[in-house]
Amino acid sequence: MVAELLFEIGTEEIPSGYLNDAIAQLKDLALKAFHENRIELGGGLYTYGTPRRLVLIAKAVAQRQEDVEEEILGPPKKIAYDEDGNPTKAAVGFAQRQDVDLGELEVKETPKGEYVCVRRVQKGKKTQEVLTDMLPKLVSQI
């Protein structure tokens, strides 16, 4: 499901020589903020302005941030497990630091060899919650 965003910033009189720069800067900063916050824009982002206001319109804004999967590498497999395949203190300590069970540890092949790792999925927040923090920061950056 998607929504639209209309964000209007009331300003003091912006000199006409600065207006185009302010509009362009608002668009660039907004695109960067949406990207960094993993909020998809399906319909584009538009900016407009007058000497007394700047306007940001975002079309087809996702209702939630995209989920993010992170992979955390731990110790090498040869250190994390003994010859019989039992976890060593290194594996147990890594699992405790990452707050996961030993069964959630995986072995991953890397250019340096086999390493123990943990995969986590960070669920995205509601877009409305993210915008509450994002938009005031956007205004202060212009």
PDB file of C-alpha atoms in Angstrom:
ATOM      1  CA  MET A   1       0.000   0.000   0.000  1.00  0.00           C
ATOM      2  CA  VAL A   2       1.236   3.490  -0.825  1.00  0.00           C
ATOM      3  CA  ALA A   3       0.397   7.064   0.114  1.00  0.00           C
ATOM      4  CA  GLU A   4       1.300  10.592  -0.922  1.00  0.00           C
ATOM      5  CA  LEU A   5       3.220  13.166   1.063  1.00  0.00           C
ATOM      6  CA  LEU A   6       2.775  16.922   0.838  1.00  0.00           C
ATOM      7  CA  PHE A   7       5.289  18.807   2.953  1.00  0.00           C
ATOM      8  CA  GLU A   8       5.162  22.590   2.954  1.00  0.00           C
ATOM      9  CA  ILE A   9       7.772  24.768   4.635  1.00  0.00           C
ATOM     10  CA  GLY A  10       6.768  28.341   5.415  1.00  0.00           C
ATOM     11  CA  THR A  11       9.725  30.716   5.186  1.00  0.00           C
ATOM     12  CA  GLU A  12      10.764  34.308   5.525  1.00  0.00           C
ATOM     13  CA  GLU A  13      11.085  36.060   2.195  1.00  0.00           C
ATOM     14  CA  ILE A  14      13.556  34.043   0.075  1.00  0.00           C
ATOM     15  CA  PRO A  15      15.415  36.312  -2.349  1.00  0.00           C
ATOM     16  CA  SER A  16      14.654  35.335  -5.945  1.00  0.00           C
ATOM     17  CA  GLY A  17      18.340  34.644  -6.594  1.00  0.00           C
ATOM     18  CA  TYR A  18      18.343  31.907  -3.954  1.00  0.00           C
ATOM     19  CA  LEU A  19      14.944  30.348  -4.672  1.00  0.00           C
ATOM     20  CA  ASN A  20      15.992  27.937  -7.436  1.00  0.00           C
ATOM     21  CA  ASP A  21      18.952  26.749  -5.368  1.00  0.00           C
ATOM     22  CA  ALA A  22      16.710  26.164  -2.336  1.00  0.00           C
ATOM     23  CA  ILE A  23      14.220  24.148  -4.416  1.00  0.00           C
ATOM     24  CA  ALA A  24      16.995  22.023  -5.938  1.00  0.00           C
ATOM     25  CA  GLN A  25      18.633  21.517  -2.560  1.00  0.00           C
ATOM     26  CA  LEU A  26      15.330  20.441  -0.999  1.00  0.00           C
ATOM     27  CA  LYS A  27      14.876  17.817  -3.722  1.00  0.00           C
ATOM     28  CA  ASP A  28      18.435  16.481  -3.444  1.00  0.00           C
ATOM     29  CA  LEU A  29      18.302  16.297   0.349  1.00  0.00           C
ATOM     30  CA  ALA A  30      14.867  14.656   0.303  1.00  0.00           C
ATOM     31  CA  LEU A  31      15.907  12.014  -2.230  1.00  0.00           C
ATOM     32  CA  LYS A  32      18.971  11.233  -0.124  1.00  0.00           C
ATOM     33  CA  ALA A  33      16.923  11.064   3.104  1.00  0.00           C
ATOM     34  CA  PHE A  34      14.306   8.733   1.599  1.00  0.00           C
ATOM     35  CA  HIS A  35      17.061   6.487   0.252  1.00  0.00           C
ATOM     36  CA  GLU A  36      19.024   6.408   3.528  1.00  0.00           C
ATOM     37  CA  ASN A  37      15.854   5.638   5.475  1.00  0.00           C
ATOM     38  CA  ARG A  38      14.882   2.823   3.067  1.00  0.00           C
ATOM     39  CA  ILE A  39      11.550   4.387   2.100  1.00  0.00           C
ATOM     40  CA  GLU A  40      10.566   3.580  -1.459  1.00  0.00           C
ATOM     41  CA  LEU A  41       9.105   6.267  -3.709  1.00  0.00           C
ATOM     42  CA  GLY A  42       7.150   4.671  -6.525  1.00  0.00           C
ATOM     43  CA  GLY A  43       5.824   7.825  -8.144  1.00  0.00           C
ATOM     44  CA  GLY A  44       8.652  10.302  -7.879  1.00  0.00           C
ATOM     45  CA  LEU A  45       9.500  13.352  -5.848  1.00  0.00           C
ATOM     46  CA  TYR A  46       8.706  16.927  -6.846  1.00  0.00           C
ATOM     47  CA  THR A  47       9.698  20.263  -5.330  1.00  0.00           C
ATOM     48  CA  TYR A  48       8.262  23.709  -5.857  1.00  0.00           C
ATOM     49  CA  GLY A  49       8.724  27.064  -4.246  1.00  0.00           C
ATOM     50  CA  THR A  50       7.680  30.653  -3.909  1.00  0.00           C
ATOM     51  CA  PRO A  51       9.445  33.438  -2.030  1.00  0.00           C
ATOM     52  CA  ARG A  52       7.483  32.450   1.116  1.00  0.00           C
ATOM     53  CA  ARG A  53       7.314  28.671   0.930  1.00  0.00           C
ATOM     54  CA  LEU A  54       9.029  25.515  -0.253  1.00  0.00           C
ATOM     55  CA  VAL A  55       6.935  22.470  -1.127  1.00  0.00           C
ATOM     56  CA  LEU A  56       7.886  18.817  -1.358  1.00  0.00           C
ATOM     57  CA  ILE A  57       5.500  16.312  -2.939  1.00  0.00           C
ATOM     58  CA  ALA A  58       6.288  12.597  -2.835  1.00  0.00           C
ATOM     59  CA  LYS A  59       4.043  10.239  -4.767  1.00  0.00           C
ATOM     60  CA  ALA A  60       3.495   6.543  -4.055  1.00  0.00           C
ATOM     61  CA  VAL A  61       5.377   6.566  -0.743  1.00  0.00           C
ATOM     62  CA  ALA A  62       5.679   3.102   0.811  1.00  0.00           C
ATOM     63  CA  GLN A  63       3.799   2.646   4.106  1.00  0.00           C
ATOM     64  CA  ARG A  64       6.823   0.958   5.723  1.00  0.00           C
ATOM     65  CA  GLN A  65      10.576   1.031   5.445  1.00  0.00           C
ATOM     66  CA  GLU A  66      12.132  -1.844   3.568  1.00  0.00           C
ATOM     67  CA  ASP A  67      13.415  -4.622   5.804  1.00  0.00           C
ATOM     68  CA  VAL A  68      17.160  -4.950   5.973  1.00  0.00           C
ATOM     69  CA  GLU A  69      19.142  -8.154   6.363  1.00  0.00           C
ATOM     70  CA  GLU A  70      22.505  -7.881   8.023  1.00  0.00           C
ATOM     71  CA  GLU A  71      25.200 -10.497   8.277  1.00  0.00           C
ATOM     72  CA  ILE A  72      27.642 -10.411  11.173  1.00  0.00           C
ATOM     73  CA  LEU A  73      30.842 -12.404  10.803  1.00  0.00           C
ATOM     74  CA  GLY A  74      32.288 -14.127  13.818  1.00  0.00           C
ATOM     75  CA  PRO A  75      35.351 -16.276  14.394  1.00  0.00           C
ATOM     76  CA  PRO A  76      36.773 -18.677  11.797  1.00  0.00           C
ATOM     77  CA  LYS A  77      35.090 -22.083  11.698  1.00  0.00           C
ATOM     78  CA  LYS A  78      38.297 -23.882  12.734  1.00  0.00           C
ATOM     79  CA  ILE A  79      38.358 -21.819  15.952  1.00  0.00           C
ATOM     80  CA  ALA A  80      34.591 -21.863  16.588  1.00  0.00           C
ATOM     81  CA  TYR A  81      34.220 -25.668  16.361  1.00  0.00           C
ATOM     82  CA  ASP A  82      36.464 -28.523  17.477  1.00  0.00           C
ATOM     83  CA  GLU A  83      37.344 -31.586  15.379  1.00  0.00           C
ATOM     84  CA  ASP A  84      34.084 -33.322  16.369  1.00  0.00           C
ATOM     85  CA  GLY A  85      31.970 -30.337  15.305  1.00  0.00           C
ATOM     86  CA  ASN A  86      31.168 -29.218  18.852  1.00  0.00           C
ATOM     87  CA  PRO A  87      31.094 -25.467  19.539  1.00  0.00           C
ATOM     88  CA  THR A  88      34.070 -24.025  21.394  1.00  0.00           C
ATOM     89  CA  LYS A  89      34.156 -21.060  23.767  1.00  0.00           C
ATOM     90  CA  ALA A  90      34.692 -18.815  20.750  1.00  0.00           C
ATOM     91  CA  ALA A  91      31.381 -19.903  19.185  1.00  0.00           C
ATOM     92  CA  VAL A  92      29.519 -19.752  22.489  1.00  0.00           C
ATOM     93  CA  GLY A  93      30.886 -16.263  23.225  1.00  0.00           C
ATOM     94  CA  PHE A  94      30.005 -15.018  19.739  1.00  0.00           C
ATOM     95  CA  ALA A  95      26.458 -16.368  20.049  1.00  0.00           C
ATOM     96  CA  GLN A  96      26.041 -14.721  23.456  1.00  0.00           C
ATOM     97  CA  ARG A  97      27.353 -11.362  22.206  1.00  0.00           C
ATOM     98  CA  GLN A  98      24.917 -11.498  19.295  1.00  0.00           C
ATOM     99  CA  ASP A  99      22.092 -12.664  21.599  1.00  0.00           C
ATOM    100  CA  VAL A 100      21.291 -15.774  19.526  1.00  0.00           C
ATOM    101  CA  ASP A 101      21.162 -19.509  20.180  1.00  0.00           C
ATOM    102  CA  LEU A 102      24.053 -21.689  19.012  1.00  0.00           C
ATOM    103  CA  GLY A 103      21.695 -23.303  16.487  1.00  0.00           C
ATOM    104  CA  GLU A 104      21.285 -19.969  14.685  1.00  0.00           C
ATOM    105  CA  LEU A 105      24.991 -19.757  13.837  1.00  0.00           C
ATOM    106  CA  GLU A 106      25.822 -20.447  10.205  1.00  0.00           C
ATOM    107  CA  VAL A 107      29.081 -21.146   8.427  1.00  0.00           C
ATOM    108  CA  LYS A 108      29.873 -18.903   5.470  1.00  0.00           C
ATOM    109  CA  GLU A 109      32.584 -19.252   2.854  1.00  0.00           C
ATOM    110  CA  THR A 110      34.568 -16.005   2.481  1.00  0.00           C
ATOM    111  CA  PRO A 111      37.740 -15.168   0.543  1.00  0.00           C
ATOM    112  CA  LYS A 112      39.641 -15.689   3.818  1.00  0.00           C
ATOM    113  CA  GLY A 113      38.084 -19.108   4.489  1.00  0.00           C
ATOM    114  CA  GLU A 114      35.077 -20.416   6.387  1.00  0.00           C
ATOM    115  CA  TYR A 115      33.693 -18.164   9.107  1.00  0.00           C
ATOM    116  CA  VAL A 116      30.808 -18.415  11.547  1.00  0.00           C
ATOM    117  CA  CYS A 117      28.124 -15.796  11.000  1.00  0.00           C
ATOM    118  CA  VAL A 118      24.705 -14.662  12.168  1.00  0.00           C
ATOM    119  CA  ARG A 119      22.015 -13.325   9.844  1.00  0.00           C
ATOM    120  CA  ARG A 120      19.457 -10.882  11.186  1.00  0.00           C
ATOM    121  CA  VAL A 121      16.488  -9.231   9.578  1.00  0.00           C
ATOM    122  CA  GLN A 122      15.747  -5.743  10.846  1.00  0.00           C
ATOM    123  CA  LYS A 123      12.061  -5.036  10.276  1.00  0.00           C
ATOM    124  CA  GLY A 124      11.258  -1.650   8.803  1.00  0.00           C
ATOM    125  CA  LYS A 125       9.306   0.903  10.834  1.00  0.00           C
ATOM    126  CA  LYS A 126       6.144   2.602   9.689  1.00  0.00           C
ATOM    127  CA  THR A 127       6.966   5.460   7.325  1.00  0.00           C
ATOM    128  CA  GLN A 128       4.988   7.878   9.464  1.00  0.00           C
ATOM    129  CA  GLU A 129       7.313   7.197  12.426  1.00  0.00           C
ATOM    130  CA  VAL A 130      10.414   7.716  10.291  1.00  0.00           C
ATOM    131  CA  LEU A 131       9.094  10.944   8.748  1.00  0.00           C
ATOM    132  CA  THR A 132       8.575  12.410  12.224  1.00  0.00           C
ATOM    133  CA  ASP A 133      12.357  12.475  12.661  1.00  0.00           C
ATOM    134  CA  MET A 134      13.387  12.796   9.035  1.00  0.00           C
ATOM    135  CA  LEU A 135      11.461  15.912   7.960  1.00  0.00           C
ATOM    136  CA  PRO A 136      12.682  18.298  10.699  1.00  0.00           C
ATOM    137  CA  LYS A 137      16.269  17.252   9.933  1.00  0.00           C
ATOM    138  CA  LEU A 138      15.596  17.898   6.267  1.00  0.00           C
ATOM    139  CA  VAL A 139      14.487  21.457   6.998  1.00  0.00           C
ATOM    140  CA  SER A 140      17.575  22.177   9.092  1.00  0.00           C
ATOM    141  CA  GLN A 141      19.881  20.962   6.295  1.00  0.00           C
ATOM    142  CA  ILE A 142      18.584  23.324   3.617  1.00  0.00           C
TER     143      ILE A 142
END
